[in-house]
Short mmCIF file of C-alpha atoms and ligand atoms in Angstrom, two decimals:
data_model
loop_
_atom_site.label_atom_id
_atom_site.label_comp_id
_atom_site.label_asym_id
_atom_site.label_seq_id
_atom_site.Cartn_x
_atom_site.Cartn_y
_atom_site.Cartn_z
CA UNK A 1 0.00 0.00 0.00
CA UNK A 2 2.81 2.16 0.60
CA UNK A 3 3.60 2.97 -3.40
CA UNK A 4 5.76 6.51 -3.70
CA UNK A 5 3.44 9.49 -3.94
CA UNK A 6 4.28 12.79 -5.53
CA UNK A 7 1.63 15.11 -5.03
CA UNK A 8 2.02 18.19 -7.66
CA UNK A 9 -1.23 21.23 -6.04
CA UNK A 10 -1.41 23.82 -7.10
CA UNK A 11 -3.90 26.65 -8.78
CA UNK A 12 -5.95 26.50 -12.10
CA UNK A 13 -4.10 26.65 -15.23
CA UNK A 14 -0.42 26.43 -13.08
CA UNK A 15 0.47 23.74 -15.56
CA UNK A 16 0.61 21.06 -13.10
CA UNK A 17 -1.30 19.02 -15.38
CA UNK A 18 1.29 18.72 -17.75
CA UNK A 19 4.16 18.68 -15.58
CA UNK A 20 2.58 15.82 -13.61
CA UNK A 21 1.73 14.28 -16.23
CA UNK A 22 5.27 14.21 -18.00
CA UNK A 23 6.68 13.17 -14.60
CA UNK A 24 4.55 10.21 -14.36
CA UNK A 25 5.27 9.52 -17.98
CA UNK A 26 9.21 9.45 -17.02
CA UNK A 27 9.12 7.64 -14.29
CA UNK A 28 6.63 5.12 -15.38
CA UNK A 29 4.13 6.19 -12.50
CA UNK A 30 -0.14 6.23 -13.02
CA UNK A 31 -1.20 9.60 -12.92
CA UNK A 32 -4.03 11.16 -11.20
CA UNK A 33 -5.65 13.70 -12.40
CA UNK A 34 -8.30 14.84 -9.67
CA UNK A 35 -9.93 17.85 -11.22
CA UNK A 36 -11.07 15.51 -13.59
CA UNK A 37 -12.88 13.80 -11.29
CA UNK A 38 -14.77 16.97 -9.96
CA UNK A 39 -15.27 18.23 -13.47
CA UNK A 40 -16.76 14.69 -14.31
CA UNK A 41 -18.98 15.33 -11.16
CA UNK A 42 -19.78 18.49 -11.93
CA UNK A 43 -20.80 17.42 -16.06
CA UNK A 44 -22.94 14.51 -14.82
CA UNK A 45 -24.69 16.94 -12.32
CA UNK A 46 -25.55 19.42 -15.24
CA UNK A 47 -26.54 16.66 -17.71
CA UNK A 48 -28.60 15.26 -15.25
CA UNK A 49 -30.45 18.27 -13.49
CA UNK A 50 -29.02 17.72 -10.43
CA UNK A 51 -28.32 21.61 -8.93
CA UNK A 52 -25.27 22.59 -7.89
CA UNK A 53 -26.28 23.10 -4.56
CA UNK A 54 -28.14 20.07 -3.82
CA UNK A 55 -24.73 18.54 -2.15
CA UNK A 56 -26.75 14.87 -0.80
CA UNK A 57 -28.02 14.26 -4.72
CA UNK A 58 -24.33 15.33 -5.87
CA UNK A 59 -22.44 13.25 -2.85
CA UNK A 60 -25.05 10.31 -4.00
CA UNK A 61 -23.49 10.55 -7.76
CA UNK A 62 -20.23 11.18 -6.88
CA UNK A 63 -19.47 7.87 -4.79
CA UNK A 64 -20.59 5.50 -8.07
CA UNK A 65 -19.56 7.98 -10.74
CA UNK A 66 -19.45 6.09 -13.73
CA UNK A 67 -15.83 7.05 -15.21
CA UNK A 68 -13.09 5.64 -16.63
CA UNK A 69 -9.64 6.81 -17.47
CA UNK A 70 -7.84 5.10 -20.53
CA UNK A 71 -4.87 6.47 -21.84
CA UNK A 72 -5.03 10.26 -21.15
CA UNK A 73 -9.21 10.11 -22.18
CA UNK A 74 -11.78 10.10 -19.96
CA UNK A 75 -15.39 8.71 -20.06
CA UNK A 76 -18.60 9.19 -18.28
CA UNK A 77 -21.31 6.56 -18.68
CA UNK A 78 -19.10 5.00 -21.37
CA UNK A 79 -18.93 8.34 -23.30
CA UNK A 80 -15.58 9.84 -24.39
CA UNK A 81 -16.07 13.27 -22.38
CA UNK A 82 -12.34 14.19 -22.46
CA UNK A 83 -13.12 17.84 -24.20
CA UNK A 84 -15.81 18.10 -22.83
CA UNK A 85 -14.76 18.09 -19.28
CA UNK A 86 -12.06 20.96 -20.14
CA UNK A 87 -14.85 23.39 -21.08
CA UNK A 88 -14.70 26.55 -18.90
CA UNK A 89 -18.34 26.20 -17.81
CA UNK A 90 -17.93 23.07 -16.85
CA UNK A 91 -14.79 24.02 -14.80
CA UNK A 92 -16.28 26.50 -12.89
CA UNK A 93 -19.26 24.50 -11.86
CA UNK A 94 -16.60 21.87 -10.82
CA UNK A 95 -14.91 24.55 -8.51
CA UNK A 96 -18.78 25.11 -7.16
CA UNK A 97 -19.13 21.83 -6.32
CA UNK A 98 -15.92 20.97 -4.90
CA UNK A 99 -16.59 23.33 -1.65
CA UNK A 100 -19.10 20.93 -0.02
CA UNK A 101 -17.20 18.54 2.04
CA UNK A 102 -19.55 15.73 1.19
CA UNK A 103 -18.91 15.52 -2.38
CA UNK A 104 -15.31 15.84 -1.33
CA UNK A 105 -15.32 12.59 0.67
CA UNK A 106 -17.53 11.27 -1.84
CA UNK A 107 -14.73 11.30 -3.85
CA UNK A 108 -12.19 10.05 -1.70
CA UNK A 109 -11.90 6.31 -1.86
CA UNK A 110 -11.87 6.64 -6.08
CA UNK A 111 -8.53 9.05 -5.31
CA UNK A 112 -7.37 6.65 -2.95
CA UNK A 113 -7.47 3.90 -5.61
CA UNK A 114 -5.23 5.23 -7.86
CA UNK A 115 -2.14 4.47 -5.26
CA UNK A 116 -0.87 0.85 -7.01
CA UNK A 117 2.45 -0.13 -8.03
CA UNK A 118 5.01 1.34 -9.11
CA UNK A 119 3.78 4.48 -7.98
CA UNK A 120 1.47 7.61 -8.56
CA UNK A 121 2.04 11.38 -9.30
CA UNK A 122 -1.25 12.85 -8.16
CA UNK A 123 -2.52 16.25 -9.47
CA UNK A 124 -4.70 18.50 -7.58
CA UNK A 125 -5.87 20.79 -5.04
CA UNK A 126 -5.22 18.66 -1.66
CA UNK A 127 -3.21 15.45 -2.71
CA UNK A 128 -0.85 16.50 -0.12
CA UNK A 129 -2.52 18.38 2.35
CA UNK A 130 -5.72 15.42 2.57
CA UNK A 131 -5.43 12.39 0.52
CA UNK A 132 -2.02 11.41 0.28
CA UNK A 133 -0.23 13.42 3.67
CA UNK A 134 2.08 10.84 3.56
CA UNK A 135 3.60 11.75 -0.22
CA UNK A 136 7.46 10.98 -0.61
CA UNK A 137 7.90 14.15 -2.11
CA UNK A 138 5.05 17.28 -2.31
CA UNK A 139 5.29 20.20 -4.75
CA UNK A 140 2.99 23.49 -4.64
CA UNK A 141 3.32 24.29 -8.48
CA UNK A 142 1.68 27.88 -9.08
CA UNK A 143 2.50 30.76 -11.21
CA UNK A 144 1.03 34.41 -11.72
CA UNK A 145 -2.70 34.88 -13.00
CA UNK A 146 -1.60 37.04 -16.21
CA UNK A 147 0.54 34.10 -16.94
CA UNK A 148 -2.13 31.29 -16.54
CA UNK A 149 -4.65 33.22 -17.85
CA UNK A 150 -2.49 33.26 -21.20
CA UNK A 151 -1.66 29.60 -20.77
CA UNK A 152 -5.16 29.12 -20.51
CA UNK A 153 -6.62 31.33 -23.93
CA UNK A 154 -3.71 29.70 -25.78
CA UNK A 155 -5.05 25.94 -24.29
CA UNK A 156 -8.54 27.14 -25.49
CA UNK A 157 -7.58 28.60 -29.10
CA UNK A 158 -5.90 25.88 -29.67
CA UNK A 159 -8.98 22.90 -28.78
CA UNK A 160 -11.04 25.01 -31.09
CA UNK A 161 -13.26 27.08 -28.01
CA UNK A 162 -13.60 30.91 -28.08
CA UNK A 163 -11.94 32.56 -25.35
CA UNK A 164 -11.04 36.26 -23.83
CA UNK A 165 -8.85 37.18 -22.03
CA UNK A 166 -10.21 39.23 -19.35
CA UNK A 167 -13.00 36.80 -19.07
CA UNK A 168 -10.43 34.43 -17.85
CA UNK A 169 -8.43 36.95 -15.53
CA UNK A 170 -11.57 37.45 -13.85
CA UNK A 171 -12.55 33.57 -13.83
CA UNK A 172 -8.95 32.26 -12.42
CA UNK A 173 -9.22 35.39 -9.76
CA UNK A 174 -12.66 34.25 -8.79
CA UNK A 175 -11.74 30.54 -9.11
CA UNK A 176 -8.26 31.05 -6.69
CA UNK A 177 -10.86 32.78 -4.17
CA UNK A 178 -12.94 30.05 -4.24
CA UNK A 179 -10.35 27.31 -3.90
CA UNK A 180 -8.19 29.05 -1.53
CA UNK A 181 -11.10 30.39 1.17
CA UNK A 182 -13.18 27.15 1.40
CA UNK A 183 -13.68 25.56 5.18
CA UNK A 184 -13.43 22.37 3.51
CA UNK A 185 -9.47 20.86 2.04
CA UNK A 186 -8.52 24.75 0.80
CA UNK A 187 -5.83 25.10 -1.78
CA UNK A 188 -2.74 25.38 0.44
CA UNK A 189 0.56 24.43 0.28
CA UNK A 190 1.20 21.34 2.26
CA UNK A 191 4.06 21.16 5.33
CA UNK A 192 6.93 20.70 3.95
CA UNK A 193 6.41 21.17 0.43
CA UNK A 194 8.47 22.77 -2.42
CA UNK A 195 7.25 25.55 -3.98
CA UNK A 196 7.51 26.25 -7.66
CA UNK A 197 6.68 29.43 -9.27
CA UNK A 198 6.37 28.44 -13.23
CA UNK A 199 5.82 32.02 -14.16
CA UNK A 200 8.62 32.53 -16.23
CA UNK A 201 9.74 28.52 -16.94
CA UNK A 202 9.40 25.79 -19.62
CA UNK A 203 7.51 22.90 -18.86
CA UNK A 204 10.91 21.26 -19.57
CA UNK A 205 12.51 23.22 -16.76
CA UNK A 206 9.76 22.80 -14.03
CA UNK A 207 9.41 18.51 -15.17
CA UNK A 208 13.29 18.52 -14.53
CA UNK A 209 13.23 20.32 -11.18
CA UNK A 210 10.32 17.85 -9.78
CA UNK A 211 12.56 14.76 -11.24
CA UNK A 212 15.25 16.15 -9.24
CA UNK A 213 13.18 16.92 -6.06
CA UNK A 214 12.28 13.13 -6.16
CA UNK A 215 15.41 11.55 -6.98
CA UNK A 216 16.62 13.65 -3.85
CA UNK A 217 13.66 12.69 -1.72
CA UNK A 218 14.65 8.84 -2.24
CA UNK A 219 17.80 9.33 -1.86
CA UNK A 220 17.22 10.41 1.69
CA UNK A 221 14.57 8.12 2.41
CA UNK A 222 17.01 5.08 1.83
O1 DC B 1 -7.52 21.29 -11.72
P1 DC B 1 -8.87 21.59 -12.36
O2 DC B 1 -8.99 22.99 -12.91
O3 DC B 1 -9.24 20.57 -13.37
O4 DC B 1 -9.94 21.48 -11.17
C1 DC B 1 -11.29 21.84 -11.34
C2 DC B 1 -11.88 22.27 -10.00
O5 DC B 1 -11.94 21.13 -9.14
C3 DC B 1 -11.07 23.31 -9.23
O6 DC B 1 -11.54 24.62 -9.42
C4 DC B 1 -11.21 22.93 -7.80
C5 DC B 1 -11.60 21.49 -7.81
N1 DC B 1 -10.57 20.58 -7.30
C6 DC B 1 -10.50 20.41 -5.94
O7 DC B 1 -11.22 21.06 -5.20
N2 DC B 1 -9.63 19.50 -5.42
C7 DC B 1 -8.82 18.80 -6.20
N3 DC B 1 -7.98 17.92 -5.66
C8 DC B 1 -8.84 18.99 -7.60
C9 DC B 1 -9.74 19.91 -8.13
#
């Protein structure tokens, strides 16, 4: 049970998606990606009426969510909803949702699941602050909301959605509130983690600094 962890939080659009995913990639890891798994929530809800509010219906879902996640797509109900889940709307509903605790523990056994062998990099808001505390190594990837923002509109021009760019400011501002003020796992960097401002950095640079950070971390653990 006790597979290496790297947890990679951070906020919206820091590019810990990609970094975490490249690390995994390298190292031969699984990869969690646990927005997904809120967005998913949070696109079921919607297609199925259930209100954003109503946290018991959205709890009920939540704990047999029917999702899968084959090679970097993701399906709901047997549907291939990886676009779909990346929409903005549906990203901002997910933030919504992910403020009532029980959706959050809902969700936590699925998370939990995702530790096998040979290991995990886990993406997220709280992977090493709540679900994995015990991570070999933790990062707190963020960068600056001008920078995101443009990460974002470039992310969104390029899977053929319109986009604006002070629509977004305003969205990741609002978004970072959210995530960062909740009572319930707030986006915060966990004890003892390393934090890495991506601001002005390649996704090359930032993958090679996390390598590093682990390679370090087992050294000392040995
Ligand atoms: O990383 P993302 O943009 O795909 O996440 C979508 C929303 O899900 C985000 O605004 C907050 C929520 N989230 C969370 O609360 N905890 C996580 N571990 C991951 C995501």
């Amino acid at each position: 049970m006790n597979f290496p962890v790297i947890t990679i939080d951070g906020p919206t659009a820091s590019g810990k998606g990609t970094v975490a995913h490249r690390v995994a990639k390298h190292l031969g890891f699984h990869y969690l990606d646990s927005g997904a798994l809120y967005r998913l929530t949070a696109l079921s809800a919607t297609r199925r009426g259930i209100a954003l509010d109503n946290e018991d219906g959205l709890a009920a879902m939540a704990r047999v969510l029917p999702c899968l996640f084959v090679k970097g797509h993701v399906f709901l109900d047997g549907e291939d909803v990886t676009d779909a889940v990346r929409a903005e709307a549906i990203g901002v509903a997910a933030s919504k949702i992910a403020v009532l605790p029980k959706v959050r523990q809902a969700l936590v056994d699925l998370q939990i699941a995702f530790r096998t062998t040979p290991g995990l990099v886990a993406d997220g808001r709280d992977m090493g602050t709540v679900i994995f505390p015990d991570a070999i190594q933790k990062v707190y990837l963020t960068a600056s909301v001008e920078a995101r923002a443009d990460r974002r509109y470039k992310q969104l021009i390029e899977k053929g959605f319109s986009a604006s760019m002070k629509d977004l400011v305003k969205d990741l501002t609002e978004r970072d509130a959210r995530d960062t003020t909740r009572a319930s796992a707030p986006l915060k960097p966990a004890p003892g983690a390393y934090i890495l401002d991506t601001s002005d950095m390649t996704v090359d640079e930032a993958v090679h600094i996390v390598l590093d950070l682990y390679a370090n971390a087992v050294k000392l653990s040995t």
